[in-house]
Short mmCIF file of C-alpha atoms and ligand atoms in Angstrom, two decimals:
data_model
loop_
_atom_site.label_atom_id
_atom_site.label_comp_id
_atom_site.label_asym_id
_atom_site.label_seq_id
_atom_site.Cartn_x
_atom_site.Cartn_y
_atom_site.Cartn_z
CA MET G 1 2.88 -49.06 14.08
CA LYS G 2 -0.02 -51.27 13.07
CA SER G 3 0.08 -53.83 10.32
CA ARG G 4 -1.48 -52.60 7.13
CA ARG G 5 -4.20 -55.25 7.38
CA GLU G 6 -5.10 -54.26 10.95
CA PHE G 7 -5.13 -50.68 9.87
CA LEU G 8 -7.42 -51.26 6.93
CA ARG G 9 -9.80 -53.28 9.07
CA ALA G 10 -10.05 -50.39 11.51
CA LEU G 11 -10.45 -47.94 8.69
CA GLY G 12 -13.19 -50.02 7.06
CA ALA G 13 -15.16 -49.75 10.26
CA VAL G 14 -15.33 -45.98 10.10
CA ALA G 15 -15.01 -44.96 6.52
CA LEU G 16 -17.49 -45.18 3.74
CA ALA G 17 -16.28 -45.07 0.15
CA PRO G 18 -15.05 -43.19 -1.98
CA ALA G 19 -11.96 -45.20 -2.64
CA ILE G 20 -9.00 -42.89 -2.35
CA SER G 21 -5.50 -44.23 -2.08
CA PHE G 22 -3.40 -42.55 0.55
CA GLU G 23 0.38 -42.66 0.47
CA ARG G 24 0.43 -43.01 4.20
CA THR G 25 -1.89 -45.18 6.19
CA GLU G 26 -0.98 -43.89 9.62
CA PRO G 27 -2.71 -40.60 10.39
CA GLU G 28 -0.51 -37.63 11.20
CA LEU G 29 -3.22 -36.06 13.26
CA ILE G 30 -6.43 -37.06 14.99
CA LEU G 31 -8.91 -34.50 16.28
CA TYR G 32 -11.36 -36.10 18.71
CA ASN G 33 -14.01 -35.27 21.23
CA ALA G 34 -15.48 -32.70 18.85
CA ASN G 35 -18.98 -31.78 17.73
CA ILE G 36 -18.45 -32.12 13.99
CA ILE G 37 -21.06 -30.75 11.60
CA THR G 38 -19.89 -32.53 8.45
CA ILE G 39 -22.32 -31.23 5.76
CA ASP G 40 -22.20 -34.83 4.48
CA ASP G 41 -25.73 -36.21 4.24
CA ARG G 42 -24.58 -39.78 4.74
CA ARG G 43 -23.00 -38.89 8.08
CA PRO G 44 -24.23 -35.50 9.25
CA ARG G 45 -22.47 -35.64 12.64
CA ALA G 46 -19.17 -37.05 13.85
CA GLN G 47 -16.88 -36.80 16.86
CA ALA G 48 -13.46 -37.34 15.37
CA VAL G 49 -11.39 -37.07 12.21
CA ALA G 50 -8.09 -38.64 11.23
CA ILE G 51 -5.89 -36.70 8.82
CA ALA G 52 -3.08 -37.88 6.54
CA ASP G 53 -1.45 -36.26 3.52
CA GLY G 54 -3.58 -33.17 4.03
CA ARG G 55 -6.84 -35.09 3.64
CA PHE G 56 -9.44 -36.71 5.83
CA LEU G 57 -8.45 -40.33 6.21
CA ALA G 58 -11.40 -41.17 8.43
CA VAL G 59 -14.43 -39.44 9.91
CA GLY G 60 -16.53 -41.00 12.65
CA GLY G 61 -16.93 -41.74 16.36
CA ASN G 62 -14.17 -41.14 18.92
CA GLU G 63 -13.21 -44.73 19.58
CA ARG G 64 -13.08 -45.98 16.05
CA VAL G 65 -11.10 -43.03 14.74
CA ARG G 66 -8.72 -43.05 17.69
CA ALA G 67 -8.06 -46.73 17.04
CA LEU G 68 -6.33 -45.72 13.80
CA ALA G 69 -3.57 -43.89 15.68
CA GLY G 70 -0.01 -45.07 15.28
CA ALA G 71 3.08 -44.21 17.26
CA GLY G 72 3.65 -41.03 15.29
CA THR G 73 0.07 -39.75 15.37
CA LYS G 74 -0.59 -36.49 17.14
CA LYS G 75 -3.92 -36.44 18.98
CA ILE G 76 -5.83 -33.33 19.96
CA ASP G 77 -8.78 -33.41 22.38
CA LEU G 78 -11.16 -30.65 21.29
CA GLY G 79 -13.17 -30.74 24.51
CA GLY G 80 -16.53 -30.77 22.72
CA LYS G 81 -15.78 -27.78 20.47
CA THR G 82 -17.69 -27.50 17.18
CA ILE G 83 -15.99 -28.19 13.86
CA VAL G 84 -17.44 -27.18 10.49
CA PRO G 85 -15.96 -27.50 6.99
CA GLY G 86 -13.76 -24.58 5.95
CA PHE G 87 -15.81 -21.69 4.58
CA ILE G 88 -15.74 -21.00 0.85
CA ASP G 89 -16.23 -17.40 -0.22
CA ALA G 90 -17.64 -17.84 -3.72
CA HIS G 91 -17.14 -14.25 -4.88
CA THR G 92 -14.49 -11.95 -3.52
CA HIS G 93 -11.48 -9.92 -4.67
CA PRO G 94 -8.57 -11.04 -2.48
CA ALA G 95 -5.52 -10.01 -4.52
CA VAL G 96 -6.66 -6.50 -5.33
CA ALA G 97 -8.01 -6.01 -1.79
CA GLY G 98 -4.65 -7.09 -0.38
CA ARG G 99 -2.83 -4.51 -2.51
CA MET G 100 -5.32 -1.83 -1.50
CA HIS G 101 -4.66 -2.60 2.16
CA LEU G 102 -0.93 -2.25 1.47
CA ARG G 103 -1.03 1.04 -0.43
CA GLN G 104 -4.26 2.99 -0.14
CA VAL G 105 -6.06 5.05 2.48
CA ASP G 106 -8.69 2.84 4.16
CA CYS G 107 -11.74 5.14 4.06
CA ASP G 108 -14.00 2.84 6.10
CA LEU G 109 -14.41 5.75 8.54
CA ARG G 110 -17.52 7.25 10.09
CA SER G 111 -17.22 10.93 9.11
CA ILE G 112 -16.12 12.97 6.10
CA THR G 113 -13.87 14.94 8.46
CA ALA G 114 -12.09 11.72 9.47
CA ILE G 115 -11.70 10.74 5.80
CA GLN G 116 -10.27 14.18 5.01
CA GLU G 117 -7.81 13.81 7.89
CA ALA G 118 -6.65 10.45 6.59
CA ILE G 119 -6.22 11.81 3.05
CA ARG G 120 -4.38 14.89 4.35
CA ALA G 121 -1.98 12.67 6.29
CA ARG G 122 -1.30 10.50 3.25
CA ALA G 123 -0.84 13.55 0.99
CA ALA G 124 1.73 14.95 3.43
CA LYS G 125 3.85 11.83 2.83
CA THR G 126 3.30 11.80 -0.94
CA PRO G 127 5.26 14.02 -3.38
CA ALA G 128 3.01 16.79 -4.80
CA GLY G 129 1.50 15.77 -8.12
CA ASN G 130 1.46 12.07 -7.27
CA TRP G 131 -1.85 10.28 -6.86
CA VAL G 132 -3.43 9.77 -3.46
CA LEU G 133 -5.74 6.76 -3.55
CA GLY G 134 -8.38 5.58 -1.13
CA PHE G 135 -10.81 2.66 -0.89
CA LYS G 136 -13.79 1.38 1.10
CA TYR G 137 -15.48 4.80 1.26
CA ASP G 138 -19.21 4.34 1.94
CA ASP G 139 -21.52 7.29 1.26
CA THR G 140 -24.21 6.00 3.66
CA LYS G 141 -22.03 5.51 6.69
CA THR G 142 -20.65 8.98 7.46
CA ALA G 143 -22.00 11.23 10.24
CA GLU G 144 -22.54 14.19 7.88
CA GLY G 145 -25.32 12.33 6.06
CA ARG G 146 -24.17 13.58 2.65
CA PRO G 147 -21.74 12.21 0.08
CA LEU G 148 -18.11 13.19 -0.24
CA THR G 149 -17.61 16.06 -2.71
CA LEU G 150 -14.98 17.49 -5.00
CA ALA G 151 -14.63 20.40 -2.56
CA ASP G 152 -14.01 18.05 0.39
CA LEU G 153 -11.20 16.36 -1.53
CA ASP G 154 -9.75 19.64 -2.83
CA ALA G 155 -9.60 20.91 0.75
CA ALA G 156 -7.87 17.74 1.95
CA ALA G 157 -5.30 17.51 -0.86
CA PRO G 158 -5.09 20.61 -3.06
CA GLU G 159 -1.72 19.62 -4.60
CA HIS G 160 -2.42 15.95 -5.36
CA PRO G 161 -4.80 14.22 -7.73
CA VAL G 162 -7.11 12.17 -5.49
CA TYR G 163 -9.15 9.11 -6.41
CA ILE G 164 -11.28 7.50 -3.71
CA SER G 165 -13.18 4.38 -4.69
CA HIS G 166 -16.49 3.52 -3.11
CA ARG G 167 -16.70 0.37 -1.07
CA GLY G 168 -18.73 -1.13 -3.93
CA GLY G 169 -16.00 -0.40 -6.48
CA HIS G 170 -18.30 0.87 -9.24
CA THR G 171 -18.21 4.56 -8.33
CA ALA G 172 -15.36 6.83 -7.32
CA TYR G 173 -14.87 10.35 -5.99
CA VAL G 174 -12.17 12.56 -7.45
CA ASN G 175 -10.84 16.09 -6.88
CA SER G 176 -10.11 18.97 -9.27
CA ARG G 177 -6.50 17.89 -9.87
CA ALA G 178 -7.72 14.45 -10.92
CA LEU G 179 -10.30 15.91 -13.33
CA GLU G 180 -7.56 18.13 -14.86
CA ARG G 181 -5.36 15.09 -15.41
CA ALA G 182 -8.23 13.37 -17.21
CA HIS G 183 -9.00 16.52 -19.26
CA ILE G 184 -12.58 16.43 -17.99
CA THR G 185 -14.33 19.79 -17.97
CA ASP G 186 -17.90 20.80 -17.19
CA GLU G 187 -18.62 20.32 -20.92
CA THR G 188 -17.30 16.75 -21.27
CA PRO G 189 -20.14 14.34 -22.17
CA ASP G 190 -20.70 11.07 -20.26
CA PRO G 191 -18.76 8.16 -21.76
CA PRO G 192 -20.79 5.14 -22.98
CA GLY G 193 -21.70 2.91 -20.02
CA GLY G 194 -20.54 5.54 -17.53
CA ARG G 195 -21.50 8.76 -15.78
CA LEU G 196 -19.73 11.95 -14.70
CA ASP G 197 -22.06 13.43 -12.09
CA ARG G 198 -22.91 17.08 -11.64
CA ASP G 199 -24.15 19.12 -8.74
CA PRO G 200 -27.89 19.52 -9.49
CA ALA G 201 -27.89 23.18 -8.34
CA SER G 202 -24.78 24.54 -10.10
CA GLY G 203 -24.51 22.07 -12.99
CA LYS G 204 -20.78 21.75 -12.19
CA ARG G 205 -18.88 18.50 -11.65
CA ASN G 206 -19.31 17.17 -8.12
CA GLY G 207 -16.45 14.68 -8.37
CA ARG G 208 -18.56 11.50 -8.41
CA ILE G 209 -17.92 9.23 -11.37
CA SER G 210 -19.45 5.86 -12.07
CA GLU G 211 -19.03 2.63 -14.03
CA ARG G 212 -17.08 3.04 -17.26
CA ALA G 213 -16.12 6.64 -16.47
CA ASN G 214 -13.65 5.01 -14.06
CA GLU G 215 -11.71 3.55 -16.98
CA VAL G 216 -10.28 6.97 -17.89
CA PHE G 217 -8.75 7.29 -14.42
CA ASN G 218 -7.63 3.70 -14.18
CA LYS G 219 -5.51 4.31 -17.28
CA LEU G 220 -3.97 7.46 -15.76
CA ILE G 221 -3.10 6.04 -12.36
CA PRO G 222 0.34 4.45 -12.63
CA GLU G 223 0.84 0.90 -11.37
CA VAL G 224 3.22 1.36 -8.46
CA ASN G 225 3.04 -2.18 -7.14
CA SER G 226 6.02 -4.42 -7.81
CA ARG G 227 5.78 -8.18 -8.17
CA GLU G 228 6.84 -8.31 -4.51
CA ASP G 229 3.94 -6.04 -3.55
CA TYR G 230 1.54 -8.31 -5.40
CA ARG G 231 2.79 -11.26 -3.39
CA ALA G 232 2.75 -9.27 -0.14
CA GLY G 233 -0.84 -8.23 -0.82
CA VAL G 234 -1.89 -11.86 -1.16
CA LYS G 235 -0.06 -12.77 2.05
CA LEU G 236 -1.81 -9.98 3.93
CA ILE G 237 -5.31 -10.77 2.72
CA SER G 238 -4.93 -14.51 3.19
CA GLU G 239 -3.96 -13.93 6.82
CA MET G 240 -7.01 -11.69 7.24
CA MET G 241 -9.30 -14.31 5.72
CA SER G 242 -7.82 -17.27 7.62
CA ARG G 243 -8.65 -15.56 10.92
CA THR G 244 -12.32 -15.67 10.00
CA GLY G 245 -12.47 -19.32 8.91
CA ILE G 246 -12.29 -18.87 5.14
CA THR G 247 -10.28 -21.70 3.56
CA SER G 248 -11.14 -21.14 -0.12
CA ALA G 249 -11.98 -18.01 -2.07
CA HIS G 250 -13.16 -17.42 -5.61
CA ASP G 251 -11.36 -14.35 -6.94
CA ALA G 252 -14.13 -12.84 -9.03
CA TYR G 253 -11.97 -10.79 -11.38
CA GLY G 254 -8.34 -11.80 -11.66
CA TYR G 255 -5.68 -10.61 -14.08
CA HIS G 256 -2.47 -12.40 -15.03
CA GLY G 257 -0.66 -10.38 -12.33
CA ASP G 258 -3.06 -11.67 -9.70
CA LEU G 259 -2.71 -15.24 -10.86
CA ARG G 260 1.06 -14.89 -10.65
CA ALA G 261 0.77 -13.28 -7.20
CA TYR G 262 -1.22 -16.24 -5.89
CA GLN G 263 1.39 -18.62 -7.26
CA ASP G 264 4.25 -16.53 -5.86
CA ALA G 265 2.59 -16.48 -2.44
CA ARG G 266 1.98 -20.22 -2.63
CA ASP G 267 5.63 -20.89 -3.51
CA ALA G 268 6.73 -18.67 -0.62
CA GLY G 269 4.49 -20.59 1.80
CA GLU G 270 2.36 -17.49 2.34
CA LEU G 271 -0.94 -18.55 0.82
CA SER G 272 -3.35 -19.90 3.42
CA VAL G 273 -6.54 -19.70 1.35
CA ARG G 274 -7.14 -21.82 -1.75
CA ILE G 275 -7.92 -19.68 -4.78
CA TYR G 276 -10.27 -20.26 -7.72
CA CYS G 277 -9.39 -17.32 -9.95
CA LEU G 278 -11.98 -16.03 -12.41
CA ILE G 279 -10.24 -14.33 -15.32
CA GLY G 280 -11.29 -10.91 -16.64
CA HIS G 281 -12.66 -11.17 -20.18
CA SER G 282 -10.04 -8.76 -21.53
CA GLU G 283 -7.36 -11.39 -20.88
CA ILE G 284 -9.20 -14.34 -22.26
CA ASP G 285 -7.55 -14.34 -25.67
CA ARG G 286 -4.10 -14.81 -24.16
CA MET G 287 -5.41 -17.68 -22.05
CA LEU G 288 -7.04 -19.34 -25.04
CA GLU G 289 -3.84 -19.04 -27.05
CA ALA G 290 -1.94 -20.76 -24.27
CA GLY G 291 -4.51 -23.56 -24.18
CA VAL G 292 -5.55 -22.77 -20.63
CA ARG G 293 -9.14 -23.27 -19.52
CA THR G 294 -11.26 -23.44 -16.38
CA GLY G 295 -9.90 -26.02 -13.94
CA PHE G 296 -6.24 -25.57 -14.90
CA GLY G 297 -4.01 -25.46 -11.83
CA ASN G 298 -4.02 -27.37 -8.58
CA GLU G 299 -5.78 -27.55 -5.23
CA TRP G 300 -4.24 -24.22 -4.20
CA VAL G 301 -4.42 -22.01 -7.26
CA ARG G 302 -6.81 -22.84 -10.05
CA VAL G 303 -8.09 -21.00 -13.12
CA GLY G 304 -11.81 -20.29 -12.76
CA ALA G 305 -14.50 -18.92 -15.05
CA MET G 306 -14.21 -16.10 -17.55
CA LYS G 307 -15.69 -13.00 -15.92
CA MET G 308 -17.79 -10.27 -17.51
CA THR G 309 -19.94 -7.48 -16.06
CA CYS G 310 -23.47 -6.68 -17.17
CA ASP G 311 -24.69 -3.93 -14.84
CA GLY G 312 -23.97 -1.67 -11.89
CA SER G 313 -23.79 -2.21 -8.16
CA ILE G 314 -26.25 -2.84 -5.33
CA SER G 315 -24.37 -0.97 -2.59
CA GLU G 316 -23.89 2.07 -4.86
CA ARG G 317 -27.43 1.83 -6.23
CA THR G 318 -26.49 1.58 -9.92
CA ALA G 319 -27.83 -1.96 -10.60
CA ARG G 320 -30.05 -2.17 -13.73
CA LEU G 321 -33.63 -2.60 -12.49
CA SER G 322 -36.98 -2.98 -14.28
CA GLN G 323 -38.59 -0.52 -11.85
CA PRO G 324 -36.89 2.73 -10.84
CA TYR G 325 -35.08 3.41 -7.57
CA VAL G 326 -37.29 4.72 -4.78
CA GLY G 327 -37.19 8.53 -4.86
CA ARG G 328 -35.52 8.66 -8.33
CA PRO G 329 -38.37 7.98 -10.78
CA ASN G 330 -36.17 8.15 -13.89
CA ASP G 331 -33.25 6.16 -12.56
CA PHE G 332 -33.28 2.47 -13.58
CA GLY G 333 -29.54 1.98 -13.03
CA ILE G 334 -26.78 1.29 -15.55
CA GLN G 335 -26.18 -1.53 -18.02
CA VAL G 336 -22.44 -1.82 -18.62
CA MET G 337 -22.11 -4.39 -21.41
CA THR G 338 -24.70 -5.02 -24.10
CA GLU G 339 -26.27 -8.42 -24.76
CA GLU G 340 -24.39 -8.65 -28.07
CA GLU G 341 -21.03 -7.95 -26.39
CA LEU G 342 -21.74 -10.53 -23.70
CA TYR G 343 -22.75 -13.07 -26.32
CA GLU G 344 -19.72 -12.51 -28.58
CA LYS G 345 -17.21 -12.84 -25.74
CA GLY G 346 -19.25 -15.57 -24.05
CA ARG G 347 -19.37 -17.70 -27.20
CA LYS G 348 -15.60 -17.77 -27.49
CA ALA G 349 -15.25 -18.94 -23.90
CA HIS G 350 -18.15 -21.39 -24.11
CA GLU G 351 -16.76 -23.01 -27.25
CA ALA G 352 -13.39 -23.41 -25.55
CA ASP G 353 -15.09 -25.18 -22.60
CA TRP G 354 -14.65 -22.35 -20.14
CA GLN G 355 -17.06 -21.74 -17.32
CA ILE G 356 -18.55 -18.24 -17.58
CA GLY G 357 -19.45 -15.87 -14.74
CA VAL G 358 -21.30 -12.63 -15.44
CA HIS G 359 -21.92 -9.92 -12.86
CA ALA G 360 -25.68 -9.28 -12.93
CA ASN G 361 -27.44 -7.57 -10.03
CA GLY G 362 -30.70 -6.12 -11.32
CA ASP G 363 -33.56 -8.20 -12.74
CA VAL G 364 -33.04 -6.65 -16.20
CA ALA G 365 -29.36 -7.60 -16.15
CA ILE G 366 -30.09 -11.16 -14.95
CA ASP G 367 -32.63 -11.58 -17.74
CA THR G 368 -30.05 -10.38 -20.29
CA VAL G 369 -27.38 -12.77 -19.04
CA LEU G 370 -29.79 -15.72 -18.94
CA ARG G 371 -30.74 -15.01 -22.56
CA VAL G 372 -27.05 -15.17 -23.48
CA TYR G 373 -26.53 -18.45 -21.56
CA GLU G 374 -29.69 -19.98 -23.05
CA ARG G 375 -28.52 -19.07 -26.53
CA LEU G 376 -25.05 -20.52 -25.93
CA GLN G 377 -26.54 -23.82 -24.73
CA ARG G 378 -28.92 -23.90 -27.71
CA GLU G 379 -26.13 -23.33 -30.20
CA ARG G 380 -23.56 -25.53 -28.52
CA PRO G 381 -25.01 -27.67 -25.75
CA ARG G 382 -22.56 -28.62 -23.03
CA ARG G 383 -23.33 -31.27 -20.44
CA ASP G 384 -22.25 -29.31 -17.38
CA PRO G 385 -21.24 -25.72 -18.10
CA ARG G 386 -22.17 -24.50 -14.56
CA PHE G 387 -22.82 -20.96 -15.74
CA ARG G 388 -22.43 -18.51 -12.88
CA LEU G 389 -24.59 -15.47 -12.20
CA GLU G 390 -22.39 -13.25 -10.09
CA HIS G 391 -24.55 -11.64 -7.36
CA CYS G 392 -27.88 -12.38 -9.06
CA THR G 393 -29.50 -10.04 -6.58
CA LEU G 394 -33.05 -9.12 -7.66
CA ILE G 395 -35.01 -12.11 -8.94
CA ASN G 396 -38.55 -13.06 -9.92
CA ASP G 397 -40.25 -16.43 -10.48
CA ASP G 398 -39.45 -16.52 -14.19
CA LEU G 399 -35.75 -15.86 -13.61
CA VAL G 400 -35.57 -18.54 -10.90
CA ARG G 401 -37.22 -21.08 -13.23
CA ARG G 402 -34.71 -20.32 -16.00
CA ILE G 403 -31.73 -20.46 -13.61
CA ARG G 404 -32.95 -23.87 -12.46
CA ALA G 405 -33.44 -25.09 -16.04
CA LEU G 406 -29.88 -24.09 -16.97
CA GLY G 407 -28.38 -25.53 -13.79
CA ALA G 408 -26.75 -22.13 -13.28
CA ILE G 409 -25.21 -20.98 -10.00
CA PRO G 410 -26.09 -17.65 -8.41
CA THR G 411 -23.49 -16.14 -6.04
CA PRO G 412 -25.49 -13.59 -4.02
CA PHE G 413 -24.00 -11.18 -1.49
CA ALA G 414 -23.52 -13.08 1.75
CA ALA G 415 -23.64 -10.33 4.37
CA TYR G 416 -25.37 -7.40 2.67
CA VAL G 417 -28.61 -7.61 4.64
CA TYR G 418 -26.71 -7.31 7.90
CA TYR G 419 -24.11 -4.79 6.75
CA HIS G 420 -25.71 -2.58 4.06
CA GLY G 421 -29.26 -2.22 5.46
CA GLU G 422 -29.24 1.59 5.29
CA LYS G 423 -29.12 1.43 1.47
CA PHE G 424 -32.27 -0.64 1.14
CA ARG G 425 -34.71 2.26 1.40
CA GLU G 426 -33.74 3.07 -2.19
CA TYR G 427 -34.95 -0.41 -3.20
CA GLY G 428 -37.99 -0.51 -0.91
CA PRO G 429 -39.23 -3.32 1.34
CA GLU G 430 -41.26 -5.17 -1.33
CA ARG G 431 -38.24 -5.46 -3.59
CA LEU G 432 -36.16 -6.76 -0.68
CA ASP G 433 -38.44 -9.82 -0.57
CA HIS G 434 -36.84 -10.78 -3.89
CA MET G 435 -33.23 -9.79 -3.23
CA PHE G 436 -30.35 -12.00 -1.97
CA ALA G 437 -32.99 -14.68 -2.43
CA LEU G 438 -31.42 -17.69 -0.71
CA ARG G 439 -34.79 -19.22 0.27
CA SER G 440 -36.16 -18.98 -3.29
CA PHE G 441 -33.00 -20.52 -4.74
CA LEU G 442 -32.89 -23.42 -2.27
CA ASP G 443 -36.60 -24.13 -2.66
CA ALA G 444 -36.07 -24.35 -6.44
CA GLY G 445 -33.18 -26.79 -5.97
CA ILE G 446 -30.56 -24.29 -7.14
CA ARG G 447 -27.05 -24.68 -5.71
CA VAL G 448 -26.65 -21.09 -4.63
CA ALA G 449 -23.14 -20.16 -3.38
CA PRO G 450 -22.89 -16.79 -1.60
CA GLY G 451 -19.87 -14.52 -1.71
CA SER G 452 -18.73 -11.50 0.28
CA ASP G 453 -17.54 -9.51 -2.74
CA TYR G 454 -14.91 -8.00 -0.39
CA PRO G 455 -14.09 -5.07 -0.41
CA PRO G 456 -17.76 -4.20 -1.16
CA GLY G 457 -19.01 -6.49 1.62
CA PRO G 458 -17.32 -7.76 4.78
CA PHE G 459 -16.07 -11.34 4.47
CA GLU G 460 -16.58 -12.72 8.00
CA PRO G 461 -18.53 -15.99 7.51
CA MET G 462 -20.24 -15.61 10.90
CA MET G 463 -21.73 -12.31 9.75
CA ALA G 464 -22.94 -14.01 6.57
CA LEU G 465 -24.51 -16.75 8.66
CA GLN G 466 -26.43 -14.30 10.81
CA SER G 467 -27.40 -12.21 7.79
CA ALA G 468 -28.90 -15.22 5.95
CA VAL G 469 -30.66 -16.66 8.99
CA THR G 470 -32.14 -13.44 10.41
CA ARG G 471 -32.46 -11.11 7.38
CA THR G 472 -31.88 -8.36 9.94
CA ASP G 473 -29.46 -5.46 9.57
CA SER G 474 -27.06 -4.21 12.23
CA LYS G 475 -29.62 -1.63 13.41
CA GLY G 476 -32.33 -4.28 13.90
CA ASN G 477 -34.39 -3.66 10.73
CA VAL G 478 -35.74 -6.79 9.03
CA TRP G 479 -35.43 -6.95 5.23
CA GLY G 480 -37.20 -9.65 3.20
CA ALA G 481 -38.04 -12.06 6.04
CA ARG G 482 -39.41 -14.63 3.59
CA GLN G 483 -35.88 -15.26 2.30
CA ARG G 484 -34.63 -16.52 5.68
CA ILE G 485 -32.87 -19.89 5.70
CA THR G 486 -31.87 -22.17 8.58
CA VAL G 487 -28.43 -22.25 10.18
CA GLU G 488 -27.81 -25.70 8.70
CA GLU G 489 -28.77 -24.49 5.21
CA ALA G 490 -26.60 -21.40 5.64
CA LEU G 491 -23.61 -23.55 6.59
CA ARG G 492 -24.19 -25.74 3.54
CA VAL G 493 -24.37 -22.88 1.05
CA GLN G 494 -21.19 -21.36 2.53
CA THR G 495 -19.24 -24.60 2.19
CA LEU G 496 -20.41 -27.40 -0.11
CA HIS G 497 -22.17 -25.15 -2.60
CA GLY G 498 -19.05 -23.01 -2.94
CA ALA G 499 -17.12 -26.18 -3.83
CA TYR G 500 -19.73 -27.05 -6.46
CA ALA G 501 -19.46 -23.58 -8.00
CA SER G 502 -15.79 -24.32 -8.78
CA PHE G 503 -16.31 -27.96 -9.90
CA GLU G 504 -14.55 -29.09 -6.70
CA GLU G 505 -17.35 -30.79 -4.75
CA HIS G 506 -15.38 -34.06 -4.87
CA LEU G 507 -12.45 -32.29 -3.17
CA LYS G 508 -13.87 -30.03 -0.49
CA GLY G 509 -16.93 -28.39 1.05
CA SER G 510 -17.71 -31.15 3.55
CA ILE G 511 -15.90 -33.27 6.08
CA GLU G 512 -15.71 -36.71 4.56
CA ARG G 513 -13.08 -39.32 3.85
CA GLY G 514 -10.82 -38.43 0.95
CA LYS G 515 -11.57 -34.72 0.91
CA LEU G 516 -9.04 -32.01 1.71
CA ALA G 517 -8.64 -31.44 5.44
CA ASP G 518 -9.99 -27.88 5.46
CA LEU G 519 -11.93 -27.11 8.63
CA VAL G 520 -12.75 -24.52 11.25
CA VAL G 521 -12.99 -24.88 15.02
CA LEU G 522 -15.67 -22.59 16.44
CA GLY G 523 -15.96 -21.35 20.00
CA ARG G 524 -19.68 -22.18 20.13
CA ASP G 525 -22.14 -24.38 18.21
CA PRO G 526 -24.09 -22.26 15.67
CA LEU G 527 -26.98 -24.76 15.82
CA ARG G 528 -27.47 -23.96 19.51
CA GLU G 529 -26.90 -20.23 19.22
CA LEU G 530 -29.49 -17.45 19.25
CA PRO G 531 -29.79 -16.24 15.63
CA SER G 532 -29.08 -12.68 16.75
CA SER G 533 -25.71 -13.59 18.23
CA LEU G 534 -24.33 -15.89 15.52
CA ILE G 535 -21.96 -13.09 14.49
CA SER G 536 -20.26 -13.22 17.89
CA ILE G 537 -19.24 -16.90 17.67
CA PRO G 538 -15.45 -16.86 17.81
CA VAL G 539 -13.35 -18.64 15.18
CA GLU G 540 -10.69 -20.39 17.25
CA ARG G 541 -8.67 -22.25 14.66
CA THR G 542 -8.59 -22.68 10.91
CA MET G 543 -7.03 -25.67 9.17
CA VAL G 544 -6.18 -25.92 5.48
CA GLY G 545 -4.82 -29.16 4.06
CA GLY G 546 -4.25 -30.61 7.52
CA ARG G 547 -2.21 -27.61 8.72
CA TRP G 548 -3.37 -24.97 11.19
CA VAL G 549 -3.21 -21.65 9.36
CA PHE G 550 -4.80 -19.70 12.18
CA GLU G 551 -4.91 -20.31 15.92
CA ALA G 552 -6.44 -17.71 18.23
ZN1 LIG Y 1 -17.26 -8.56 -7.30
#
């Protein structure tokens, strides 16, 4: 053991401020001989880190960091492997996705026949009359080249009400039993903010329902998950995310049950991803009454922004656009909440010093939300409200200027270009030049923080990296090449910017002294990789708070 003075002298040689007081001065762990991409402008590269109390005690060259070792310090030679800060997924749905993986039929399958098989198998194990639920169905990825229909679902499960949600989560596909339960007939009108689709030839229901029409079914489907299931769902999804290098996730629409599930999982030692939990606007009154606001919690589970939804979805082609969808001249998408509704709810949150995040995909929706934010700041200016624009997909110069002026944070889809390319024909190539606009945001000095939106998009950070750098889909089509960013920029938006979006840039997002020891060991260096093979870089280990939570 070194004397404290000796120790501090050694530390002074490697560490720049900030002044953080550590309980222990001897590192528990030193990782050395690594290629560390720190995302810290003052020290962009390093070879070694020392870790104590779950934080980086020192970051620097091999010799100086190794000199800090005491008798009890464990040292790991990384043999030149690359280390990056832990990835932060700034918009995803971990708790609900975890429960879906526990209970529902995973419909991420490549034919309608295969989906029917899976539903049939689940129905066989489910008492007649009980709901059969599915998720991650994608209408553009099945061999038949047509969407799932009421008849397909009736054939697969004639005795059960069936509800299959689309990967995007804004549309669903139901069978005749489900429509009966909801008392929906061919005469039922569309609910406000929602649609009950019909077959264009027969005029009869085709089983596809969208946006607020889902609410009817959500009320009918009984909650079967126990508190234990909620916790188990979080455990499952955090294991899945840790394998890919995610160390923090912003839950983009949490309810009190989710918040409790994260805490339960944390108490049980099962949470390996730090959670910033946005709270659905319907629960905000209870939070306000309890005196809770954004930032409440700790480094593991924290209350995030209040979440609202302005329009439809990109992957399901219901986003509210100023110009119609290609091939559907009268379809401009769906606006879900009106400007007045957004303002009324937003004002309450803004006045109580909450951060606000509103889902806005189409340019019309983004314009609406910006008007609300601008009005809130006019009426009650706050120094640093960090308004969030969830997704913020289709932009133009005026919107970018206003986002910049407000200091707002867009959270665009991280991997959509790579994964959802087949849907982009309905937007058209010109529009794609202005979608998932990472280049435009960075050039304007906006701290854009991408998110997977899982389940709608895959959450693997290496896929997001390739998607942002190449703007090329999995079939090799290029979409919006002018929005390409560099690997270094892509790493920064997936780490440090995510930390900023949750007011935690002092705590995480880069590898620097005093920050939480959240990092990822990669099998290869992304800065030396061909852009087209970034996705294949293996994640070898993931560390959160100084502890390995995944080792390949
Ligand atoms: Zn979302």
